[in-house]
Coordinates of C-alpha atoms in Angstrom, one line a residue:
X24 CA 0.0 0.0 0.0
X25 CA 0.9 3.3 -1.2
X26 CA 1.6 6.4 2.0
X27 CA -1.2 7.8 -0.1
X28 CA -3.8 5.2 -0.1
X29 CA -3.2 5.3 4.2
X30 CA -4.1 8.9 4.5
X31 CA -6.7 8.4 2.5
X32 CA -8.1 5.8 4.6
X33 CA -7.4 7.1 8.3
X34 CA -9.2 10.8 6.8
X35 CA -12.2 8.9 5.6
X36 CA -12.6 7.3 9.0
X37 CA -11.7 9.9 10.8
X38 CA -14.3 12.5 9.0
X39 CA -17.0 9.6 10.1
X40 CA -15.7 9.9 13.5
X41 CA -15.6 13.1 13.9
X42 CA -19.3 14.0 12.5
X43 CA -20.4 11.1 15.1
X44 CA -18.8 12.9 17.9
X45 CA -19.9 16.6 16.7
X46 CA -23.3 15.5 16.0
X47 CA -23.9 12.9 19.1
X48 CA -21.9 15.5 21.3
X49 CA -22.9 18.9 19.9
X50 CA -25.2 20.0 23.6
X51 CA -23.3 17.8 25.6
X52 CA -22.9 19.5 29.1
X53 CA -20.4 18.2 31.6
X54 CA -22.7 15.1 32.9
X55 CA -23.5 14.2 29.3
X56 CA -19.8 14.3 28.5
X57 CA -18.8 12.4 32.0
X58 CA -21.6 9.7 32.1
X59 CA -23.7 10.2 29.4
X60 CA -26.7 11.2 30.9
X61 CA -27.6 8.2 31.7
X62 CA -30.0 7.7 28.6
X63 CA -28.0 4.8 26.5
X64 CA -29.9 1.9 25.4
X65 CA -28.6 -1.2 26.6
X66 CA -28.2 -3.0 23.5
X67 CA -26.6 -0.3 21.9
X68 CA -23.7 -0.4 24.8
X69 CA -23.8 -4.0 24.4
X70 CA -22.7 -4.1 21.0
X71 CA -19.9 -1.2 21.6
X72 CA -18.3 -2.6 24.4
X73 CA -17.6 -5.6 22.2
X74 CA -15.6 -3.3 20.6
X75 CA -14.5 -0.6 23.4
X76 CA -12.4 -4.3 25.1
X77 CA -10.3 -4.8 21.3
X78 CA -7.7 -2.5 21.0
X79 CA -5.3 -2.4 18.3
X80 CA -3.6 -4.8 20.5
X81 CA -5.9 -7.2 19.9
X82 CA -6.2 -6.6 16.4
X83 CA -2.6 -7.3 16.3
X84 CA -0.7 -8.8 18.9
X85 CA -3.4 -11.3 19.8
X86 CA -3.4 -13.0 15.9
X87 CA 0.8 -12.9 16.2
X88 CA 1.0 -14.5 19.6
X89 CA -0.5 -17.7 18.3
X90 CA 3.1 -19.5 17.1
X91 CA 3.8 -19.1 20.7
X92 CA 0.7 -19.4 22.9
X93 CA -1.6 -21.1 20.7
X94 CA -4.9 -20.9 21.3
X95 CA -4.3 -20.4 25.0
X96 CA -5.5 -16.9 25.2
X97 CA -8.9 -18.0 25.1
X98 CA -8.5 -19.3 28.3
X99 CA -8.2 -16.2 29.8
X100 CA -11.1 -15.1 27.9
X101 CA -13.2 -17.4 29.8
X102 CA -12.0 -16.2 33.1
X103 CA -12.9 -12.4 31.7
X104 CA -16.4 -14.0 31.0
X105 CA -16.5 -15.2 34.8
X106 CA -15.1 -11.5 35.5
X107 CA -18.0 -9.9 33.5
X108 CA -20.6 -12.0 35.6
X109 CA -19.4 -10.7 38.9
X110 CA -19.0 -7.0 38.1
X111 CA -22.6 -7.2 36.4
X112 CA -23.9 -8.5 40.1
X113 CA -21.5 -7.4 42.4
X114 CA -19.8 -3.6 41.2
X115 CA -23.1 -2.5 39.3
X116 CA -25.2 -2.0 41.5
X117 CA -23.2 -0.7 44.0
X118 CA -22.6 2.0 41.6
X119 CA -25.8 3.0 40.9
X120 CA -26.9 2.9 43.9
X121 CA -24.4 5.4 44.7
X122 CA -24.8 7.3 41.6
X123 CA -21.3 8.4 40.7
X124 CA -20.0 9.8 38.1
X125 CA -16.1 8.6 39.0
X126 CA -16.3 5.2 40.5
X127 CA -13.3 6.1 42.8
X128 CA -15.9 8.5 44.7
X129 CA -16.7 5.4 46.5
X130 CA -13.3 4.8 48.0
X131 CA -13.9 8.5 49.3
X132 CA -17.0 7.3 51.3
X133 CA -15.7 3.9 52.2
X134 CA -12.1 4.8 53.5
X135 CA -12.0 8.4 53.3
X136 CA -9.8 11.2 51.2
X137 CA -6.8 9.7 50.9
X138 CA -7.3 6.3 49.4
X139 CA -9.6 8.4 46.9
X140 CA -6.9 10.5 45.4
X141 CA -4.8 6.8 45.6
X142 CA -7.5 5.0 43.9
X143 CA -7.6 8.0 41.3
X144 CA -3.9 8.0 40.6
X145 CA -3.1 4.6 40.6
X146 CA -6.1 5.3 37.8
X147 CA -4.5 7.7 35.8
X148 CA -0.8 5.7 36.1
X149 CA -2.7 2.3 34.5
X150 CA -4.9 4.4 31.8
X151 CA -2.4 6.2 30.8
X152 CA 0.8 3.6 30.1
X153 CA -1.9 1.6 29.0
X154 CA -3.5 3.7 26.5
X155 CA 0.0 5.2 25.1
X156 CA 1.1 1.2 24.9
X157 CA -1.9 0.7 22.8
X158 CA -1.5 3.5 20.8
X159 CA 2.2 3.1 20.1
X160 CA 1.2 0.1 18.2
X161 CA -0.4 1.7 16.0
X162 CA 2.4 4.6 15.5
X163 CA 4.5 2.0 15.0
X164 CA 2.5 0.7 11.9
X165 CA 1.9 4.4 10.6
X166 CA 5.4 4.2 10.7
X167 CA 6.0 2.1 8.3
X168 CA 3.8 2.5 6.3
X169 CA 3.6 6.3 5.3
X170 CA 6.0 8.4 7.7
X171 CA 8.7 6.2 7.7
X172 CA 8.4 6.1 2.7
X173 CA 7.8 10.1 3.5
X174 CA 11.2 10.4 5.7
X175 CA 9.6 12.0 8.6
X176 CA 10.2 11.5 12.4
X177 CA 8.0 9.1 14.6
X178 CA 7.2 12.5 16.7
X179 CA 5.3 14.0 14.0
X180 CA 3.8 11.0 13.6
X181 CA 2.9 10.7 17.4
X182 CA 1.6 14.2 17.2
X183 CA -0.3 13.3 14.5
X184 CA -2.2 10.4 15.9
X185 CA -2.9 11.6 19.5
X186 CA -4.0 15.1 17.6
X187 CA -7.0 13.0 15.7
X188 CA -8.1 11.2 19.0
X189 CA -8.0 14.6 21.3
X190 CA -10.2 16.0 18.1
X191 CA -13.1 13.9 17.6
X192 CA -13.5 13.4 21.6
X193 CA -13.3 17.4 21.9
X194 CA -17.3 17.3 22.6
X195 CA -19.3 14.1 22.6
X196 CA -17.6 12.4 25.6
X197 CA -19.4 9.3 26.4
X198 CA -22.3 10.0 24.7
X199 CA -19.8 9.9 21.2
X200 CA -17.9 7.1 22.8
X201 CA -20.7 4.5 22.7
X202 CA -21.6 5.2 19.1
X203 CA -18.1 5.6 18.2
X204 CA -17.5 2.1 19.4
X205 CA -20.5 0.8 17.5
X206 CA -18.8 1.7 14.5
X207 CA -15.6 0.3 15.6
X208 CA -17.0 -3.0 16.5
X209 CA -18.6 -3.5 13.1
X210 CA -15.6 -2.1 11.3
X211 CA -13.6 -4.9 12.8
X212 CA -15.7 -7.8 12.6
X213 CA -16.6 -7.2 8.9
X214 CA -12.6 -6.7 8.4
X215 CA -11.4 -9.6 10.4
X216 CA -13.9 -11.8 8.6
X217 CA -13.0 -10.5 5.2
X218 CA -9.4 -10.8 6.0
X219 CA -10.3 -14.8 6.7
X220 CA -12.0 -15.0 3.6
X221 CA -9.1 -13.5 1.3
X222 CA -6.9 -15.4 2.9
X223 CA -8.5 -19.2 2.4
X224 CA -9.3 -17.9 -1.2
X225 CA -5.7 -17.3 -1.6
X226 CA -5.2 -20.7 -0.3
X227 CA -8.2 -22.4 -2.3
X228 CA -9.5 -23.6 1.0
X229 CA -13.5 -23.8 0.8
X230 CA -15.5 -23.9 4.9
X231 CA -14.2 -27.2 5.4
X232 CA -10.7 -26.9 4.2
X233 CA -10.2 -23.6 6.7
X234 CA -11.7 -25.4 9.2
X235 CA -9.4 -28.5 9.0
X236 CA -6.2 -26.2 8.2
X237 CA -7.2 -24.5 11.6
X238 CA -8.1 -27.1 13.8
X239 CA -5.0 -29.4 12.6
X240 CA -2.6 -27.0 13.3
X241 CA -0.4 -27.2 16.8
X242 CA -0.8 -23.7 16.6
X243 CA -4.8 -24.1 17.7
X244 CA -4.1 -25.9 21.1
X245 CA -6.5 -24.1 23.5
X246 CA -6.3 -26.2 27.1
X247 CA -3.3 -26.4 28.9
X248 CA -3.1 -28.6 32.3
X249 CA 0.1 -30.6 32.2
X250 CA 2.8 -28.2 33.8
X251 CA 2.2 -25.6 36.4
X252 CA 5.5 -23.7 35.7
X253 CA 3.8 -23.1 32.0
X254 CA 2.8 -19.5 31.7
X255 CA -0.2 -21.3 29.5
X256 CA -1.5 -23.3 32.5
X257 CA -5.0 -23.1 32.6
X258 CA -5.8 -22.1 36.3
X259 CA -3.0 -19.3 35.8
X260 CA -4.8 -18.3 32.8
X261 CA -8.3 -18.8 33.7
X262 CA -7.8 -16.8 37.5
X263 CA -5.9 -14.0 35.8
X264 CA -8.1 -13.9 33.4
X265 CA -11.1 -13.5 36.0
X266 CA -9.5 -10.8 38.1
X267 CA -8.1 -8.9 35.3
X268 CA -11.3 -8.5 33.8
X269 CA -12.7 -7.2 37.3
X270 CA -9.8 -4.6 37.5
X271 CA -9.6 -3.1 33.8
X272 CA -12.9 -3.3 33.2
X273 CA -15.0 -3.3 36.5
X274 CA -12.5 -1.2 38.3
X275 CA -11.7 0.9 35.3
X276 CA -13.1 4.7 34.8
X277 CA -12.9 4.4 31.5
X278 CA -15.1 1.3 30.8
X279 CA -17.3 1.5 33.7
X280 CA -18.3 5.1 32.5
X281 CA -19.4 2.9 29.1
X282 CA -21.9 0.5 31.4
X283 CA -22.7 3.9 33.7
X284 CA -24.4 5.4 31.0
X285 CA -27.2 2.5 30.8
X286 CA -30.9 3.9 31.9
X287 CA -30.6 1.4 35.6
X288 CA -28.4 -1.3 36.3
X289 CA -30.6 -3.9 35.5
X290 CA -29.7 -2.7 31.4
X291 CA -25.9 -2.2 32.8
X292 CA -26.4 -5.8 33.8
X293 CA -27.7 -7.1 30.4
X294 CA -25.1 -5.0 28.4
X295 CA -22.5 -6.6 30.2
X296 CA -23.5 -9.9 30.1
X297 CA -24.3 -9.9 26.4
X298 CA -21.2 -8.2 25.4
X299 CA -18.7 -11.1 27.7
X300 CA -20.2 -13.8 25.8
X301 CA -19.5 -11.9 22.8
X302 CA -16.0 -11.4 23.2
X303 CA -15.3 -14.7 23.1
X304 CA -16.3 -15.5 19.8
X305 CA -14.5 -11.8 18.3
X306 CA -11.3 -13.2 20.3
X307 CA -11.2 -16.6 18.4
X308 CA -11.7 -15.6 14.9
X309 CA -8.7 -13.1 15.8
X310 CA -7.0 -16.4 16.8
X311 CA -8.2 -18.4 13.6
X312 CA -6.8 -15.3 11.3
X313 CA -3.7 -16.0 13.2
X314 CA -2.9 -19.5 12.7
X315 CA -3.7 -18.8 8.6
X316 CA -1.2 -15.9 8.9
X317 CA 1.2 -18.1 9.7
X318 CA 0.2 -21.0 7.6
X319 CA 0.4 -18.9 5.0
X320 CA 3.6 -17.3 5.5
X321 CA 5.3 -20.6 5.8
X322 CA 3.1 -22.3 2.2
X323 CA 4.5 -18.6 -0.1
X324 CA 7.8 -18.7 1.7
X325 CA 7.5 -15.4 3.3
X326 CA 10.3 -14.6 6.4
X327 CA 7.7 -14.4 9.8
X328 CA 9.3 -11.1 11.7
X329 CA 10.8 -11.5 14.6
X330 CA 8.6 -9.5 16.5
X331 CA 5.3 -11.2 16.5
X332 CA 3.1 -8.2 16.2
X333 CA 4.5 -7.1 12.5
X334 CA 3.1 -10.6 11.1
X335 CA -0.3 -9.0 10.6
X336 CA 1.0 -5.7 9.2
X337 CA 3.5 -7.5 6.8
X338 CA 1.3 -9.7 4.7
X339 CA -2.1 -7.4 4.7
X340 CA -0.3 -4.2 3.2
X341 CA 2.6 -5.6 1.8
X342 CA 0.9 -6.6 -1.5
X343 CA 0.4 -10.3 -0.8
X344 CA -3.7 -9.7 -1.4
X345 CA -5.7 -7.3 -3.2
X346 CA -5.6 -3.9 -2.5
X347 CA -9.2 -3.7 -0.4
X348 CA -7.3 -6.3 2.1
X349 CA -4.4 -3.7 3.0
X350 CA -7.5 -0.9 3.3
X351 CA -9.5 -3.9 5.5
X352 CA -6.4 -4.1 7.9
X353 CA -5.8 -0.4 8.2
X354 CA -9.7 0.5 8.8
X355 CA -9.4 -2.6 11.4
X356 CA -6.6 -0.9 12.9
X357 CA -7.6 2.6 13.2
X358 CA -11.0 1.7 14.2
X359 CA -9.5 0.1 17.0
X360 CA -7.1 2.7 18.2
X361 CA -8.7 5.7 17.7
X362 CA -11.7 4.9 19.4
X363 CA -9.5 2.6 22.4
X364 CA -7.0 5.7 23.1
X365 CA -10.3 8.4 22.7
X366 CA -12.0 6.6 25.4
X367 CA -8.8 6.5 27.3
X368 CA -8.5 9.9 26.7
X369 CA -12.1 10.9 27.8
X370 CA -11.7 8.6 30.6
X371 CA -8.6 10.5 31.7
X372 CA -10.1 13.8 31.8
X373 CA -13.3 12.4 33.6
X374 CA -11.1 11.0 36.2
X375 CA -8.5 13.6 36.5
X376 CA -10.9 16.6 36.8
X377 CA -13.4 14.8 39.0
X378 CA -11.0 12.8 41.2
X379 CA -7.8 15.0 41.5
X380 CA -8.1 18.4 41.1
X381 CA -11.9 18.6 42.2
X382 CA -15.4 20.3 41.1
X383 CA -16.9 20.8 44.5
X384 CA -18.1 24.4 44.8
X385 CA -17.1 24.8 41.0
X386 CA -20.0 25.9 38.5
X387 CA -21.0 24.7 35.8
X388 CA -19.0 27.1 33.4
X389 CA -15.8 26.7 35.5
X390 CA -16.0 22.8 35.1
X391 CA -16.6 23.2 31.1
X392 CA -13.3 25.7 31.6
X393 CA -10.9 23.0 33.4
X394 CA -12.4 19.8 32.3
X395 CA -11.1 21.4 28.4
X396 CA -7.6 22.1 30.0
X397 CA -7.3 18.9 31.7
X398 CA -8.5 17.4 27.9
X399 CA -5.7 18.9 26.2
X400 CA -3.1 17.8 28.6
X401 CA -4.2 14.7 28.8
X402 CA -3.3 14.4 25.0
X403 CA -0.1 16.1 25.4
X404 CA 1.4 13.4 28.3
X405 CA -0.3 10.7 26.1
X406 CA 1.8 12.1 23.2
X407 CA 5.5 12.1 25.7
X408 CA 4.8 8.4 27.1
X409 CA 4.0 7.1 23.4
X410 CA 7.4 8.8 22.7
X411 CA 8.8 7.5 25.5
X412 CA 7.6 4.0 24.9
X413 CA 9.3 3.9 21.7
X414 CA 12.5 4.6 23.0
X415 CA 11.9 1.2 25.4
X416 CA 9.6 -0.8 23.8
X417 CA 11.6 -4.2 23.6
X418 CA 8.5 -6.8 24.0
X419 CA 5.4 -7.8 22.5
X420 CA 2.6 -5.4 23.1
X421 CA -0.3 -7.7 24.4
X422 CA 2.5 -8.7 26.7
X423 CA 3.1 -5.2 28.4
X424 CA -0.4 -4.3 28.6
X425 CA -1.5 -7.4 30.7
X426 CA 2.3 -6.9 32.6
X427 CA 1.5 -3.4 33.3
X428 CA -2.1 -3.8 34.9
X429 CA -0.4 -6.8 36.9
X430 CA 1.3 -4.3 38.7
X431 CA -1.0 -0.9 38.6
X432 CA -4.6 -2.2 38.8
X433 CA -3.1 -4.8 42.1
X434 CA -3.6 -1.9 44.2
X435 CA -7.5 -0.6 43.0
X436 CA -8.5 -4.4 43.2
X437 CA -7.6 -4.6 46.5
X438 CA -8.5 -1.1 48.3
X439 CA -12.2 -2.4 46.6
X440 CA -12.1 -6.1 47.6
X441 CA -11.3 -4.6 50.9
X442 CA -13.7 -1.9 50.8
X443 CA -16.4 -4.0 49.8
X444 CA -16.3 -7.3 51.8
X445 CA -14.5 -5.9 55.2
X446 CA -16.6 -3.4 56.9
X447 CA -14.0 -2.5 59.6
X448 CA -12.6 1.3 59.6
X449 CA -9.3 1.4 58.7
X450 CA -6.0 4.3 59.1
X451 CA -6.9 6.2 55.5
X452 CA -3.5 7.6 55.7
X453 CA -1.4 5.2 55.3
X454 CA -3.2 3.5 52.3
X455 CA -1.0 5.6 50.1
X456 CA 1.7 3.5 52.0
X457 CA 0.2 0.0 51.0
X458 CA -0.8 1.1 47.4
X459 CA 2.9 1.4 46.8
X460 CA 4.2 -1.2 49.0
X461 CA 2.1 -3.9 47.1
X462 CA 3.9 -3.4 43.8
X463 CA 7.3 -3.4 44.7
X464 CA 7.1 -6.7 46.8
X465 CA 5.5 -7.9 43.5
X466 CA 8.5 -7.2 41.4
X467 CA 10.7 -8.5 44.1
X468 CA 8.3 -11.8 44.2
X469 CA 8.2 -12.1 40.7
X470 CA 11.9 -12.0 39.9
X471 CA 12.8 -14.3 42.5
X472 CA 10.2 -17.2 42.1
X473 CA 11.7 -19.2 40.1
X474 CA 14.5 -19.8 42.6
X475 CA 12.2 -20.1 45.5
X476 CA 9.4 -21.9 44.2
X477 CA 11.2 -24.5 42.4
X478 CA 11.0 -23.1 39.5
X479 CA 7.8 -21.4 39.5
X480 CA 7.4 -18.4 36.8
X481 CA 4.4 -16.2 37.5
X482 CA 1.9 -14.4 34.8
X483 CA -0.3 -12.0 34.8
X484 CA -1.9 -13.8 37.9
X485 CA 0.6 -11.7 39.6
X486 CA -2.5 -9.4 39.9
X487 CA -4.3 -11.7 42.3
X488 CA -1.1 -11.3 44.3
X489 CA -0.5 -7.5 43.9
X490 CA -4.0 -7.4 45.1
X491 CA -3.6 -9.9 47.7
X492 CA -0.7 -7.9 49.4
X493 CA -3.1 -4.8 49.4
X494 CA -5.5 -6.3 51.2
X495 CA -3.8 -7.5 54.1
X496 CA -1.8 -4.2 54.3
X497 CA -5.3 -2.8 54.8
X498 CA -5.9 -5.5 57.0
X499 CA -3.0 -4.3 59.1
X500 CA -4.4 -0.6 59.3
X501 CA -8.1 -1.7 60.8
X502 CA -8.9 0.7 63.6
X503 CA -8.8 -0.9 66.9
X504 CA -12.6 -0.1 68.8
X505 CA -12.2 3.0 71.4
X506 CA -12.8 1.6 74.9
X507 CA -15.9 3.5 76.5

């Protein structure tokens, strides 16, 4: 694909976008932009969030990391079903009942100011190297394929990308979000499909011969039980799966603000129910495209990169297939991100402005005044990590993300674990004290299991731990009764 035909692509979409936002958001005041006004159909939010949990990541990462993991992913996709069931029963209607607009206003009420602002930066930490992670992918694909044939630098491509995200979420908020997901969700399942089908055709592979190339392939292995050390094991997967879904999606701003605009929490509760069982399916055709990838690759003789995650990339746009497949992938891609890293970006601002800096005693038109500051900085430190992360970035991007909420989300699982099923007071604060604690004995745990635990490597169940270590550090701060 031409530099050309890739601009021409990304300013299509993002001229869609855009009128979405400016027409969906055009009156939004400050709650329409922080929870939508809490007029969203269910269904609607349903069918978005299947797209609001794929990033470009996904889109990626997730059909690269099959030569290595298989089809083991989808294990963890089960536990994020389990994970969906018990913030649909258990965080839901806590929230409503509340009514909050941040969902960190509840550590406020249950522990007091301190762990607040700690639940809300510990926030703003995990959203934003997890958004900039997300989006650097899809820099890094820009990259090469128009900045890089145009001989310019990856910061004008940085500014670039984050500029069109901070644009089209300028006004709409959440109310743009949801319908700007809708579009994403449809955009990739109509390209993931498509890319299938051009693929087998390639191949001359009718249903049944896809199906057989797929499921005889050691690449589609799905269970793993036979060694605990395995980072594939299926409880490691499965529990990691469960409680990672509860922290970046339950415990999340930026997702929970999604499932927040639903009319009650009985439609929050069907949106999020619908939308788990959903995933599942999205996650294994991503897998399926994966295993032809690389079936593929090996029948034409085509060198697999050594990084996993330029698999994709290479054979959609490097003229393999016709044309429309290259446009496919990069609408699939930018679909992804740019709604992914808008939400993020929203999300930010929602939680920063709210959470951190405060609208008590603020009116109306001082709140529109700050929460557009906040907006644009938010963009602008999104812009210096992605940077940043360039400089670094030395792993596979699915990997980072899921290694990176292991270690920031640990500490907002546990202060609401805590919160919720211990009713006892505790010192608020010294829960800043924990929240960092918690983390660091992580790293130190993880780098040294395989040495004490006979050989025991952790995964991203090294959340259940982080979380684990938070808890009974609040444990340790319960206030002891005052004697009459």
């Amino acid at each position: 694909m031409t530099p050309v035909v890739v601009l021409i692509t990304i300013f299509a979409y993002f001229i869609v976008l855009f009128s979405i936002s400016y027409v969906v958001g055009h009156r939004a005041d400050n709650q329409g932009f922080f929870v939508g006004n809490r007029k969203s159909p269910w269904y609607v939010v349903a069918f978005a969030m299947i797209g609001s949990m794929i990033s470009g990541v996904t889109f990626i990462s997730v059909p690269g990391m099959v030569a290595a993991s298989g089809f083991s992913y989808l294990q963890m996709v089960l536990g994020f079903i389990v994970g969906q069931l018990l913030i649909a029963y258990v965080l839901v209607p806590l929230f409503y009942r509340m009514n909050l607009v941040s969902i960190y206003e509840y550590l406020e009420n249950r522990f007091g100011l301190s762990s607040y602002r700690t639940g809300a930066w510990f926030f703003f930490i995990s959203k934003m190297l997890g958004a900039a992670v997300r989006l650097f992918l899809v820099c890094v694909v820009l990259q090469m394929l128009v900045f890089a044939p145009l001989h310019l630098p990856f910061i004008l491509n940085v500014i670039f990308t984050v500029g069109l995200v901070w644009l089209y979420t300028f006004r709409g908020g959440v109310k743009s979000l949801i319908w700007t997901d809708t579009l994403k969700t449809v955009c990739l399942i109509v390209s993931v499909i498509l890319c299938i089908y051009y693929i087998a055709a390639d191949m001359h592979l009718d249903l049944g011969g896809l199906w057989q190339t797929i499921r005889g392939s050691e690449m589609s292995q799905m269970f793993y039980f036979d060694d605990v050390n395995d980072k594939r094991y299926f409880f490691k997967q499965f529990l990691a799966g469960v409680f990672t879904m509860i922290a970046m999606n339950g415990l999340d701003q930026d997702m929970m603000q999604r499932n927040l605009s639903c009319k009650n929490s009985k439609d929050s509760q069907k949106n999020m129910i619908t939308s788990g069982i959903a995933q599942f399916f999205v996650n294994a055709l991503f897998l399926m495209l994966g295993v032809l990838l690389y079936v593929y690759a090996a029948t034409e003789g085509i060198a697999v990169p050594q990084k996993s995650d330029e698999l994709f990339p290479q054979i959609a746009t490097q003229g393999y297939f016709p044309l429309v497949v290259g446009i496919l992938f990069v609408v699939g891609l930018i679909s992804s991100a740019y709604s992914a890293a808008g939400s993020a970006l929203t999300a930010l601002t929602t939680s920063f402005t709210v959470d951190i800096l405060g609208v008590k005693g603020k009116s109306e038109e001082q709140v529109v005044h700050l929460r557009k500051r906040v907006h644009i900085g938010m963009a602008v430190v999104m812009g210096v990590v992605i940077f940043v992360f360039n400089l670094l970035n030395n792993t596979s991007v699915i990997d980072a993300v899921y290694t990176l909420a292991s270690y920031t989300y640990g500490p907002i699982l546990g202060l609401f674990a805590f919160g919720i099923f211990v009713k006892a007071p505790v010192k608020d604060r010294y829960i800043p004290l924990v929240a960092i604690l918690s983390p660091v004995l992580c790293f130190i745990l993880d780098r040294n299991s395989q040495a004490w635990f006979g050989g025991y490597s952790f995964s991203y169940e090294l959340l259940i731990m982080n979380a684990l270590f938070t808890f009974i550090g609040l444990s340790l701060l319960i206030k002891k009764p005052v004697k009459a």
